[in-house]
C-alpha positions as semicolon CSV with decimal commas, in nm:
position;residue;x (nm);y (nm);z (nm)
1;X;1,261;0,150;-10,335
2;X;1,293;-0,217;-10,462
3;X;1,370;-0,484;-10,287
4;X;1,773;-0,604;-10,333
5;X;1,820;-0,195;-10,432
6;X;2,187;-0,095;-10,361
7;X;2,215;0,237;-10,198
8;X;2,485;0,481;-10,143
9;X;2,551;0,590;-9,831
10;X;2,872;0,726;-9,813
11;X;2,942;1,056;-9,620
12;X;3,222;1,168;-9,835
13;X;3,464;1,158;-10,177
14;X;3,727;0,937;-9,938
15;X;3,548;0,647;-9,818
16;X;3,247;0,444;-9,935
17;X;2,955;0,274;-9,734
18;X;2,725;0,107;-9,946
19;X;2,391;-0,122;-9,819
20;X;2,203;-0,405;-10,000
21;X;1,841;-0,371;-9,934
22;X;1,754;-0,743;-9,965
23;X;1,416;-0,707;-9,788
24;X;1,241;-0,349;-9,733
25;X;1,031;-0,374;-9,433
26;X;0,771;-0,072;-9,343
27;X;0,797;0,222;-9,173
28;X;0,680;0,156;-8,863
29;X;0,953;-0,107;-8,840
30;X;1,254;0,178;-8,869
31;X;1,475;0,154;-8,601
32;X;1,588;0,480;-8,426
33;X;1,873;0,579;-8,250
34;X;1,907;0,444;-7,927
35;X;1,703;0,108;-8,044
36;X;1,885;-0,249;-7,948
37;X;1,890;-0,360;-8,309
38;X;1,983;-0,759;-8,408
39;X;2,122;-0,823;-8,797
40;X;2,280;-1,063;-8,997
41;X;2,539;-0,929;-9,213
42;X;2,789;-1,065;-9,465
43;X;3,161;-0,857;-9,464
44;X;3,299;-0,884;-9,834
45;X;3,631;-0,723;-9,978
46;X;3,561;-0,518;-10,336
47;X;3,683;-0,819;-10,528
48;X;3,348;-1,028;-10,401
49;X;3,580;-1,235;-10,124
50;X;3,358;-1,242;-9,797
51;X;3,562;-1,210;-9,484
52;X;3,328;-1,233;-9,227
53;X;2,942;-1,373;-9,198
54;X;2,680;-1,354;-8,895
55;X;2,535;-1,651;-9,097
56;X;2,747;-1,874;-9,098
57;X;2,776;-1,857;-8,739
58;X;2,343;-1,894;-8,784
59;X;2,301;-1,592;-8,467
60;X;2,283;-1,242;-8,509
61;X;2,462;-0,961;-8,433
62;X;2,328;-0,688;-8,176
63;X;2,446;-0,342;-8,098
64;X;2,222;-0,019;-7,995
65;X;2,204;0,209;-8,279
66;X;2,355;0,577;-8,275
67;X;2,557;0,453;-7,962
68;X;2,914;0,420;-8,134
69;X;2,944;0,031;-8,045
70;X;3,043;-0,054;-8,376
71;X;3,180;0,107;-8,729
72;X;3,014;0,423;-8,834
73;X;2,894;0,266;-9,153
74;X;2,706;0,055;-8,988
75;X;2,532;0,317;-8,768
76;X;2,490;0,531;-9,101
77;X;2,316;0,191;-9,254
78;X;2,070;0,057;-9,040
């Protein structure tokens, strides 16, 4: 997969979870469930209009993955 590839991730006809690959890193640096994982991320509406930004606070966001601590997409995603 290329680098800034958009992928589709979503589990079903009635919702829609997308991710932006911007930078593919290898496979020994997958996260699995249960990992403390850190991210930036940039919340945008459909009509481009970003809501919400990790960087422009400049500090990452944190959660353990497969825990349920935050939305399911984002649990699908990383």
């Amino acid at each position: 997969m290329s680098d800034s590839a958009v992928v589709d991730l979503s589990p079903n006809k009635d919702s829609k979870v997308t991710k932006k690959i911007i930078k593919e890193g290898a496979e020994t640096e997958t996260p699995a469930n249960g990992d403390k994982v850190y991210l930036h991320y940039t919340g945008t509406l459909e009509n481009g209009e970003v809501f919400d930004s990790s960087r422009e606070r400049n500090e990452p966001f944190s959660f353990t993955l497969g825990r349920g601590q935050v939305i399911k997409g984002w649990d699908l995603c990383v």
